[in-house]
Coordinates of N, CA and C in Angstrom, one line a residue:
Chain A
X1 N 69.1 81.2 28.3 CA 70.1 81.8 29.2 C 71.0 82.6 28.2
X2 N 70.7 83.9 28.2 CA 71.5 84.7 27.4 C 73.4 84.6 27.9
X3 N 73.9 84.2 26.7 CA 75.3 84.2 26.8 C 76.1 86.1 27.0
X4 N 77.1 86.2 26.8 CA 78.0 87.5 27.0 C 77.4 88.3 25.4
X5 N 77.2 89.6 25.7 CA 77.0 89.9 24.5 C 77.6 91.6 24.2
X6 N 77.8 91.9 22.8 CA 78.7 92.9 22.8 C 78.0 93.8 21.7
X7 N 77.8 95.4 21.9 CA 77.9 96.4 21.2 C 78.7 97.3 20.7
X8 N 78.9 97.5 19.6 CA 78.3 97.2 18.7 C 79.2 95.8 17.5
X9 N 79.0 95.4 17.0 CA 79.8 94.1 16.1 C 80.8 94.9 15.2
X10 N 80.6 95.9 15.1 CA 81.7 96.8 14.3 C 81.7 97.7 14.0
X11 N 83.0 98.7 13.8 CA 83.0 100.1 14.0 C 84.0 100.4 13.1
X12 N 83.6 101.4 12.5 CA 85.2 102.8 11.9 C 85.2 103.8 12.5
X13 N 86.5 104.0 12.8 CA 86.7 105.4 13.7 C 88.1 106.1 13.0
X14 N 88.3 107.2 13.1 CA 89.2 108.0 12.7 C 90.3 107.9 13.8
X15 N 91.3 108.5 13.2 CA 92.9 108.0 14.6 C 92.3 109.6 14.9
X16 N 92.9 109.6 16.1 CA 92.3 110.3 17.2 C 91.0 110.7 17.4
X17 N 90.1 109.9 17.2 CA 89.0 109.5 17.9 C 88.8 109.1 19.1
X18 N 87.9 108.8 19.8 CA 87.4 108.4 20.8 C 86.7 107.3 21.1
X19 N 86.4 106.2 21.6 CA 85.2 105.3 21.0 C 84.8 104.3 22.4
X20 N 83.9 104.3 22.7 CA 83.1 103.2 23.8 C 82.5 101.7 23.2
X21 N 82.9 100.9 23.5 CA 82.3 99.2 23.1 C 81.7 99.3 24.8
X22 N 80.4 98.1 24.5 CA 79.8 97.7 25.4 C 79.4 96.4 25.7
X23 N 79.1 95.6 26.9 CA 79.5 94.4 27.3 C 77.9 94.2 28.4
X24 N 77.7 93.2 27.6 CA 76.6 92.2 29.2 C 77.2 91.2 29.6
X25 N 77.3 90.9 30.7 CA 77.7 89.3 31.2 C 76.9 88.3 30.9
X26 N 77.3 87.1 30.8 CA 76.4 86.0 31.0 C 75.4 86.5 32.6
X27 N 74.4 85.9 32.2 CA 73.7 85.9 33.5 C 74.4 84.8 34.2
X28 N 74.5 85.8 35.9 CA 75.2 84.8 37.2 C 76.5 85.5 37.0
X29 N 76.8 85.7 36.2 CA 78.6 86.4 36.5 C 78.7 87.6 36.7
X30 N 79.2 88.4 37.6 CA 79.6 89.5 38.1 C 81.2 89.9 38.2
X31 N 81.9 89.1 37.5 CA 83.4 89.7 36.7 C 83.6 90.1 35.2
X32 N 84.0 90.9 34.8 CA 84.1 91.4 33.5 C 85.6 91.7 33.2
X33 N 86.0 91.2 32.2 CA 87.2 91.0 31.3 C 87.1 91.8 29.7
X34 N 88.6 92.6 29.4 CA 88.5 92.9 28.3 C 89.6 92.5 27.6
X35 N 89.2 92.0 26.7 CA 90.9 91.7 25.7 C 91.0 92.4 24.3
X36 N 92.3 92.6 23.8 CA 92.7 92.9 22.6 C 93.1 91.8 21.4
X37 N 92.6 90.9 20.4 CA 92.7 90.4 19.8 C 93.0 90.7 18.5
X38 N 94.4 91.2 18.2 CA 95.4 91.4 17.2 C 94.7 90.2 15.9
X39 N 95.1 90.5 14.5 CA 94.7 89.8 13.4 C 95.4 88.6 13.8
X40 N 95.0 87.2 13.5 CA 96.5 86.1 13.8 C 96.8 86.0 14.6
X41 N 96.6 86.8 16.1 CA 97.2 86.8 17.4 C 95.7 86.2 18.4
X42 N 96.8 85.6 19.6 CA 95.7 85.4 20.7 C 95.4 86.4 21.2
X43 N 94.2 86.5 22.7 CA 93.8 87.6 23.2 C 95.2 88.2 23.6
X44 N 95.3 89.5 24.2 CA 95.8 90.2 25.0 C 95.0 90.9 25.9
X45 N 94.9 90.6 27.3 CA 94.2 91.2 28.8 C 94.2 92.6 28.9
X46 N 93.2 93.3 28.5 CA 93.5 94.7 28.9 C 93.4 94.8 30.2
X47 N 92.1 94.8 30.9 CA 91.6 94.6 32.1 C 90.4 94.3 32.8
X48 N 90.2 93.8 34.3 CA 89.3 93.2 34.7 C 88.7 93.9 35.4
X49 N 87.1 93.7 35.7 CA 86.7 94.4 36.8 C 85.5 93.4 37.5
X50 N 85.2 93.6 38.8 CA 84.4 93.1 39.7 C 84.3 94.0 41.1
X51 N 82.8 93.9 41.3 CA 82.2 95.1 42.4 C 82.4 96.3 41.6
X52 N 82.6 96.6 40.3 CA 82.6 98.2 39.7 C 83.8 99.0 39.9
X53 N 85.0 97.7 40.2 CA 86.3 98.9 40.1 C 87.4 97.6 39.6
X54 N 88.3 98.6 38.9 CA 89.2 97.8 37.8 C 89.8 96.8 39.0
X55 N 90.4 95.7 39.1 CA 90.8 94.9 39.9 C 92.1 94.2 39.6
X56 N 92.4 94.5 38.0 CA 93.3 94.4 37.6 C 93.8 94.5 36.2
X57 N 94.9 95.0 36.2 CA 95.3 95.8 34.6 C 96.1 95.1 33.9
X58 N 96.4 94.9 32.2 CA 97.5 94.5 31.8 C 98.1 95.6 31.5
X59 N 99.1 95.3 30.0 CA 100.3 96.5 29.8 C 99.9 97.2 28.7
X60 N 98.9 97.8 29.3 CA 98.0 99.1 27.9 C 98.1 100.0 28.8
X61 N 98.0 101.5 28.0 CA 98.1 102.4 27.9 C 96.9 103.4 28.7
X62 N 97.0 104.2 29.4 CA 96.0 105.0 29.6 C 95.2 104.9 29.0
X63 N 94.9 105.8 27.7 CA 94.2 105.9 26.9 C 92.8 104.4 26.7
X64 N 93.3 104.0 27.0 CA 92.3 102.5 27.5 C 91.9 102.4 29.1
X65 N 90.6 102.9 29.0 CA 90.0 103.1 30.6 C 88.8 102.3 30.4
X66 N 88.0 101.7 31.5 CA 86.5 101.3 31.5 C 85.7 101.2 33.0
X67 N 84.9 100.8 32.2 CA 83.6 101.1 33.7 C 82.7 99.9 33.8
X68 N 82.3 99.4 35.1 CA 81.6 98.6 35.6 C 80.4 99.2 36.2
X69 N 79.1 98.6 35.5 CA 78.1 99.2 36.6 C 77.6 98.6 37.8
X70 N 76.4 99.1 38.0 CA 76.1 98.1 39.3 C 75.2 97.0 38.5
X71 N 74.9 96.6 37.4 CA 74.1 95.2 36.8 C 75.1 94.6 36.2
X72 N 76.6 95.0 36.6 CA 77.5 94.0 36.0 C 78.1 94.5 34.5
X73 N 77.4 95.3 33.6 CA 77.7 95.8 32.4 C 78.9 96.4 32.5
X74 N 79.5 96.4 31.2 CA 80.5 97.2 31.7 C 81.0 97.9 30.2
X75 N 81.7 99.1 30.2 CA 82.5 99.7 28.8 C 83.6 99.6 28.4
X76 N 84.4 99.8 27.6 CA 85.8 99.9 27.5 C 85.9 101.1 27.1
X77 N 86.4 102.7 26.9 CA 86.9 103.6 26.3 C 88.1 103.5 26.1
X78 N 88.6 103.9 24.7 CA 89.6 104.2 24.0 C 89.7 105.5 23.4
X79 N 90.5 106.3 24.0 CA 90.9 107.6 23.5 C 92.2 107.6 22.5
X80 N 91.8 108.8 21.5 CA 93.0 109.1 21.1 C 93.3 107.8 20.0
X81 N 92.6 107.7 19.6 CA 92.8 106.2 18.4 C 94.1 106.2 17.5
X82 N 94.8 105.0 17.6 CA 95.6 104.7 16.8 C 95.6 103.7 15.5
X83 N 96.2 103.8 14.8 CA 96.0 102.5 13.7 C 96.0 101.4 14.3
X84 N 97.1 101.2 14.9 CA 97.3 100.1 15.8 C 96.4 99.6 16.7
X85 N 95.0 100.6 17.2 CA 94.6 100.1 17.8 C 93.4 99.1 17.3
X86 N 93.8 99.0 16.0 CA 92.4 98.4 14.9 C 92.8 96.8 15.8
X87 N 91.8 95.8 15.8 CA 91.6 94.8 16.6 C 90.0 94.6 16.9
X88 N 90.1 92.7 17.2 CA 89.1 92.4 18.0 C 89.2 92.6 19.3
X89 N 88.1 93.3 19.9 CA 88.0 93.4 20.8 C 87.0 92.5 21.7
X90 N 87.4 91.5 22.8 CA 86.6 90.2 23.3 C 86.3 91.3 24.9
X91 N 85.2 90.8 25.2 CA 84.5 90.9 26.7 C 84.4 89.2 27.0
X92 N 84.8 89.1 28.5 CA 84.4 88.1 28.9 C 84.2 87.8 30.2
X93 N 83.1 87.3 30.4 CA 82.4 87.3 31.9 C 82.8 85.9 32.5
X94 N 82.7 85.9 34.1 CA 82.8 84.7 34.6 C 82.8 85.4 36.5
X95 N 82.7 83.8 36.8 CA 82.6 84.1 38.3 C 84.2 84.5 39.1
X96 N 83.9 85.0 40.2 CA 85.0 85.6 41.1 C 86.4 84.6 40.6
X97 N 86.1 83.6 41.3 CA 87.3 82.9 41.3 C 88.2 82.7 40.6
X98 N 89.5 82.8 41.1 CA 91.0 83.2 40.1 C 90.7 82.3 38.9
X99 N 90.2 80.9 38.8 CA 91.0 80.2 37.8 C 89.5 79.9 37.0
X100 N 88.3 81.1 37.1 CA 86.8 80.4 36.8 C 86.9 80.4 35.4
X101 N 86.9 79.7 34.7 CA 86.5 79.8 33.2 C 86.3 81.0 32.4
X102 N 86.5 82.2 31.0 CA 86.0 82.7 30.6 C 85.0 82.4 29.7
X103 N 83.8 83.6 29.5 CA 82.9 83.1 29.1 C 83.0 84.2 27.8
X104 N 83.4 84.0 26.4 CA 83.0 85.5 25.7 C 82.3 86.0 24.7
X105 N 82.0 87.0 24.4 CA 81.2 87.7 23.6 C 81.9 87.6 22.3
X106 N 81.4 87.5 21.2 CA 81.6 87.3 19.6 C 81.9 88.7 19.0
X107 N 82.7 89.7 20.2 CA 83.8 90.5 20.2 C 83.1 91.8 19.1
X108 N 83.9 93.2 19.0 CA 83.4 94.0 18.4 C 84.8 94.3 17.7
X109 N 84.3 94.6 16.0 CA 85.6 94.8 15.5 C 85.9 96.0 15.2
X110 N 87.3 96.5 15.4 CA 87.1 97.9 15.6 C 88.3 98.6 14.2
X111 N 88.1 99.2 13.6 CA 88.9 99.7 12.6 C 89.2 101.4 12.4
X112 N 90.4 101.6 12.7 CA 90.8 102.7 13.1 C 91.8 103.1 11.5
X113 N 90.9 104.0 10.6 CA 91.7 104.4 9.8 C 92.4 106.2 9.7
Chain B
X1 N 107.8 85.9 33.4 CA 106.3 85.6 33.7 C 105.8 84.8 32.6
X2 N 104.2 84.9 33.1 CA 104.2 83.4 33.0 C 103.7 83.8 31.2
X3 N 103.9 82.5 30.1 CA 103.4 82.9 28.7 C 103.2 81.6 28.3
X4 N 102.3 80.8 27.5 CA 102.0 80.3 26.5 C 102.8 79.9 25.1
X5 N 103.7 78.6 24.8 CA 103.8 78.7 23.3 C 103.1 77.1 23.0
X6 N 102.7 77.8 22.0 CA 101.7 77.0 20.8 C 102.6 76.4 19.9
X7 N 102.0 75.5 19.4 CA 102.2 74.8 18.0 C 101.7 76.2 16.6
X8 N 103.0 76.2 15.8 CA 102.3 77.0 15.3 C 101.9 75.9 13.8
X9 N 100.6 77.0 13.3 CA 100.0 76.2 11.8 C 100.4 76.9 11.1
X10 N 99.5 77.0 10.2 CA 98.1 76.0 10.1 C 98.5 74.1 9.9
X11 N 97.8 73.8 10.2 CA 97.5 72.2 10.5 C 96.3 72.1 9.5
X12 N 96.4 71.0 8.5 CA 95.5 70.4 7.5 C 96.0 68.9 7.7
X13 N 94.6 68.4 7.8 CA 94.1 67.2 8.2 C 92.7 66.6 7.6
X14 N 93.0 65.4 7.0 CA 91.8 64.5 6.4 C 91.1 64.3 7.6
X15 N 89.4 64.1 6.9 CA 88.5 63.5 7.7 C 89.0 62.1 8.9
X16 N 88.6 62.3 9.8 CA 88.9 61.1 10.4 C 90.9 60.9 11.0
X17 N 91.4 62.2 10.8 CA 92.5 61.4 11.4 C 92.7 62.2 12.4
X18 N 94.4 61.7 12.9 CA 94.4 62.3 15.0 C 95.0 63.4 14.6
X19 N 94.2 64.4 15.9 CA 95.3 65.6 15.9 C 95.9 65.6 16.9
X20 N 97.2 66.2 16.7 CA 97.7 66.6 18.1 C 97.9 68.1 18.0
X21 N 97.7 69.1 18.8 CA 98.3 70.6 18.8 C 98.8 70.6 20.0
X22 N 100.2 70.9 20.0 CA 101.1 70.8 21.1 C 101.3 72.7 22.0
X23 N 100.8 72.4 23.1 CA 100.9 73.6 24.1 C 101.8 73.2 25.2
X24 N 102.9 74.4 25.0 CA 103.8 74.4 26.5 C 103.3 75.5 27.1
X25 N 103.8 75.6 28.5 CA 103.5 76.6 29.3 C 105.1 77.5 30.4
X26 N 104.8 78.5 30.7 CA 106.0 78.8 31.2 C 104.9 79.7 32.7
X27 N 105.2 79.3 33.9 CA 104.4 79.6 34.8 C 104.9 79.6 36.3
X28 N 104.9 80.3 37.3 CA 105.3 80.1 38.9 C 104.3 79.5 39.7
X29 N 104.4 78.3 40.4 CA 103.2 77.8 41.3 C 102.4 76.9 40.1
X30 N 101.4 77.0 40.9 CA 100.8 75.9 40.1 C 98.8 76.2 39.3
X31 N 99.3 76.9 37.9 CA 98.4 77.2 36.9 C 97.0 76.6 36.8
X32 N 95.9 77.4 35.9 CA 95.4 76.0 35.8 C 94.9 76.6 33.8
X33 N 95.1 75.4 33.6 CA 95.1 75.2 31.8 C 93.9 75.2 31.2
X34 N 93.9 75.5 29.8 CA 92.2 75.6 29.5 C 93.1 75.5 27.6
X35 N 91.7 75.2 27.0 CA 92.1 75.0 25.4 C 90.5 75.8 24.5
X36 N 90.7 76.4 24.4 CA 89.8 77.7 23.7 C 89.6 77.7 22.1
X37 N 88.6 77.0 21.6 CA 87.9 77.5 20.2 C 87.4 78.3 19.9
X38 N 88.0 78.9 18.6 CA 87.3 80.0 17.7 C 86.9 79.7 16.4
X39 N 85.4 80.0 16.6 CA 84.7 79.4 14.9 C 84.6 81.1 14.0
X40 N 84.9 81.1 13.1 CA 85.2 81.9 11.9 C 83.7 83.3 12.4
X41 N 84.5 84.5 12.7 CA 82.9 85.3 13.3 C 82.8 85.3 14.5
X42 N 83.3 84.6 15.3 CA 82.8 84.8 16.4 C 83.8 85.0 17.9
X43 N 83.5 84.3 18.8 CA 84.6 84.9 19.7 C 85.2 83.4 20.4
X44 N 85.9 83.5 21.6 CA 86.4 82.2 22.2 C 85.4 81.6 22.7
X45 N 85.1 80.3 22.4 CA 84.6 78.8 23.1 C 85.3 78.0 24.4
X46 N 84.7 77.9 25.4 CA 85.9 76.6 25.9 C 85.7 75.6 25.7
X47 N 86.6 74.7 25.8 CA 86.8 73.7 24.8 C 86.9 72.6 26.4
X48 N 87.7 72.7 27.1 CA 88.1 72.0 28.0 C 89.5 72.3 28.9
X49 N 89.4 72.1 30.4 CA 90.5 72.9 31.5 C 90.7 72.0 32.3
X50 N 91.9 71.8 32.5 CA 92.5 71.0 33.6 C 93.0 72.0 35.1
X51 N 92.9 71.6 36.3 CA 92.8 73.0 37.3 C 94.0 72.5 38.0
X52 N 94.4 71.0 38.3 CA 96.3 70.4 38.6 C 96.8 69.5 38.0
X53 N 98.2 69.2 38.2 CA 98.4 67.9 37.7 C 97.9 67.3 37.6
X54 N 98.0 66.2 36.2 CA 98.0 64.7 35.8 C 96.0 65.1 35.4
X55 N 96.0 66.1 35.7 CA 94.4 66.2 35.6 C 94.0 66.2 33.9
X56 N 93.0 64.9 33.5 CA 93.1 65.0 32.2 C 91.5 65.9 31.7
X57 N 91.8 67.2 31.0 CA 90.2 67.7 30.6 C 89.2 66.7 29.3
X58 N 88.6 66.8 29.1 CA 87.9 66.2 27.8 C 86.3 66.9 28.1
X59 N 86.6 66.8 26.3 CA 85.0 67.3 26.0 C 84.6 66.6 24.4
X60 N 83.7 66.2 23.8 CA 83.5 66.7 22.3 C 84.6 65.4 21.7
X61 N 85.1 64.8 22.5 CA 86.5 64.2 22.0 C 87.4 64.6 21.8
X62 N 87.6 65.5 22.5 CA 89.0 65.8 22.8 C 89.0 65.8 24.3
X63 N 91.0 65.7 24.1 CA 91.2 66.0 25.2 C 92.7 66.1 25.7
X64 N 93.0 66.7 26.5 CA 94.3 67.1 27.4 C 94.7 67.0 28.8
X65 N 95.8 66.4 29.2 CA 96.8 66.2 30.4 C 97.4 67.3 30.9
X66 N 97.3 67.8 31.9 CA 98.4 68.6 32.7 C 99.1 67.8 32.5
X67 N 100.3 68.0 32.3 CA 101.6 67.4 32.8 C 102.9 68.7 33.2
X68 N 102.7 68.4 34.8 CA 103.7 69.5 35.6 C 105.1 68.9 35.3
X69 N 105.4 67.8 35.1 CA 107.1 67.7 34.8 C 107.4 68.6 33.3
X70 N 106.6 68.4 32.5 CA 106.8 69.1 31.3 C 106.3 70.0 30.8
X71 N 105.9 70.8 32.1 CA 105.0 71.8 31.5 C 104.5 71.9 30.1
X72 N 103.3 71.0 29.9 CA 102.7 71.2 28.7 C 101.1 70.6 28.8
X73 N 100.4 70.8 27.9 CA 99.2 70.6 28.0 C 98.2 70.2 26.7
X74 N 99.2 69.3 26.1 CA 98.7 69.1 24.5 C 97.5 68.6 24.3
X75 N 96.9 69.2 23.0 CA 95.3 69.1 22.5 C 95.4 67.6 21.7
X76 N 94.5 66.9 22.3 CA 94.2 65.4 21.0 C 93.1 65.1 20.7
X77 N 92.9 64.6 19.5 CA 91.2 63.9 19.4 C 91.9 63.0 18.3
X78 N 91.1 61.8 18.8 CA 91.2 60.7 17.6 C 91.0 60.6 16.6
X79 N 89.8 61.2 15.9 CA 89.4 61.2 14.5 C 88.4 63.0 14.4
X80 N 89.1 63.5 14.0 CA 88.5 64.7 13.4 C 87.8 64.7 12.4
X81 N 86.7 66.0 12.6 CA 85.5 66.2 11.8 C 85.6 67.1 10.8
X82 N 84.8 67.5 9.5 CA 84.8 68.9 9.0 C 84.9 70.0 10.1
X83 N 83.7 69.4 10.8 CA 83.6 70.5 11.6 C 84.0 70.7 12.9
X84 N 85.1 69.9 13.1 CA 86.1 70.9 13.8 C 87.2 72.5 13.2
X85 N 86.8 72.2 12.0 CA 87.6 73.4 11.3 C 87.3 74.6 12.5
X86 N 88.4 75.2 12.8 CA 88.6 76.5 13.6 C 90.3 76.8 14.0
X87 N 90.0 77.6 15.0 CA 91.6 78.0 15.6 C 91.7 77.6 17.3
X88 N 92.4 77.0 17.4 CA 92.5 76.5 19.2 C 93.3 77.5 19.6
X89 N 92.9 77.7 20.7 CA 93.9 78.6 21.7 C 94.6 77.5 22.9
X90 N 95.5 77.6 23.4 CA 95.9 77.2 24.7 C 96.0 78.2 25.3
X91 N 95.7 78.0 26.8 CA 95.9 79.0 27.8 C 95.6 78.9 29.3
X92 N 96.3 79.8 30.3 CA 96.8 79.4 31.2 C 96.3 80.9 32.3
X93 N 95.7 80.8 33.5 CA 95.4 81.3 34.4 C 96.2 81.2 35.5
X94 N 96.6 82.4 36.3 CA 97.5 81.8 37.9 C 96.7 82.6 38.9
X95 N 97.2 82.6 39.8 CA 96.6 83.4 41.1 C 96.3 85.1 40.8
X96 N 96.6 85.6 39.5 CA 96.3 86.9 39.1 C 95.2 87.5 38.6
X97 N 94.1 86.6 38.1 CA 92.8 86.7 37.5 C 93.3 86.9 35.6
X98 N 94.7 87.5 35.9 CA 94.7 87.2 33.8 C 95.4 86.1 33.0
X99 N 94.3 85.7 32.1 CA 94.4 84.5 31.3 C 95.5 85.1 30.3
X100 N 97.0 84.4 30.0 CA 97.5 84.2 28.9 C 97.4 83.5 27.8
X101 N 97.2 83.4 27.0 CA 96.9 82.9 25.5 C 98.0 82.9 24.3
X102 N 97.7 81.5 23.8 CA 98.9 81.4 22.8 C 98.2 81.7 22.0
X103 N 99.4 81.8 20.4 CA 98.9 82.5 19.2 C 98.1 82.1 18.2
X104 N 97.7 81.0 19.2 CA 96.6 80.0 18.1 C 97.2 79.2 17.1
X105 N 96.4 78.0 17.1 CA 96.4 76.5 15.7 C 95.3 76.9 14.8
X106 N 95.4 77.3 13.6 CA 94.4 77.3 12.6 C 94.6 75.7 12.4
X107 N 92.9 75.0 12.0 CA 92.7 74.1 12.1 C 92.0 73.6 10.7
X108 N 92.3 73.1 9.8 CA 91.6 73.1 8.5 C 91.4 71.3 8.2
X109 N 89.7 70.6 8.4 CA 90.1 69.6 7.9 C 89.5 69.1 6.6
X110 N 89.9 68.4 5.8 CA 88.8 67.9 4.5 C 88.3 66.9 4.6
X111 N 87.0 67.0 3.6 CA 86.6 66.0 3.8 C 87.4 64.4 2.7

């Protein structure tokens, strides 16, 4: 039973770049989660999606958009790269329900010089 | 709204003794708690979740209490391993779908 899995494990990108990470759910889950994981820091919620539309956002910035497809996959885009935005980035799947467990992916690291 | 504070570390501990990592919580209504491992590489584990009060989680040997009078949710295990070496998260879910998370326990034990 394939767990949450994430493309690519690591990246360099230039500040004002562009860049897509990509996400499978655990098989059975049809909610998708993205977080920001600062060096030292816990996650931070970017946002969630279920049925292929955002369902709910934290306190990021535009420039942070994504997509759900219809097999549940889903992207994160980041436009306009910042230093700041260097970080682990976690996907994490689970079922509908408000309080269901996250399940995550071993995250993509992203390095924005 | 609602946030997470952690015990901060790092925490070093001999083989075989108790830990405690202490998690408060700050929340409206009634949350439900979860305690999250990260092994070096990789991404969050669940460890074990309590969904109401007095509800005690356990896994692996550990384990944690809701406790709604004091809003907290502290991590214990009786005798630790090498290999529990990692970083614990606490963290907390409400009727919003997003999980808050504290700033992590680095966890270092020897043998």
């Amino acid at each position: 039973d394939a767990g949450v899995t994430q493309s690519p494990t690591h990246l360099i990108k230039t500040r004002g770049q562009q860049v897509t990470l990509r996400c499978s759910p655990k098989s059975g889950h049809d909610t998708v989660s993205w977080y920001q994981q600062a060096l030292g820091q816990g996650p931070q919620f970017i946002f969630q999606y279920y049925e292929e539309e955002e369902r709910q956002r934290g306190n990021f910035p535009d420039r942070f958009s994504g997509h759900q497809f219809p097999n549940y996959s889903s992207e994160l885009n980041v436009n306009a790269l910042l230093l700041g935005d260097s970080a682990l980035y976690l996907c994490a799947s689970s079922s509908p329900d408000w309080n269901s467990p996250l399940h995550f992916g071993n995250g993509t690291r992203l390095t924005v010089t | 709204g609602d946030s997470v504070t952690q015990m901060e570390g790092p925490v070093t501990l001999s083989e075989e003794a108790f830990l405690t990592i202490n998690c408060t919580y700050t929340a409206t209504g009634y949350p439900s708690l979860f305690w999250y491992v990260q092994y070096p590489g990789e991404g969050l584990q669940l460890l074990l979740k309590a969904t109401k009060a007095d509800d005690k989680g356990s896994n692996k040997g550990f384990e944690a209490t809701y406790r709604k009078e004091t809003t907290s949710f502290h991590l214990e295990k009786g005798s630790v391993q090498v290999s529990d070496s990692a970083v614990y998260f606490c963290a907390l879910v409400n009727t919003g779908n997003q999980f808050y998370f504290g700033t992590g326990t680095s966890l270092t034990v020897i043998p």
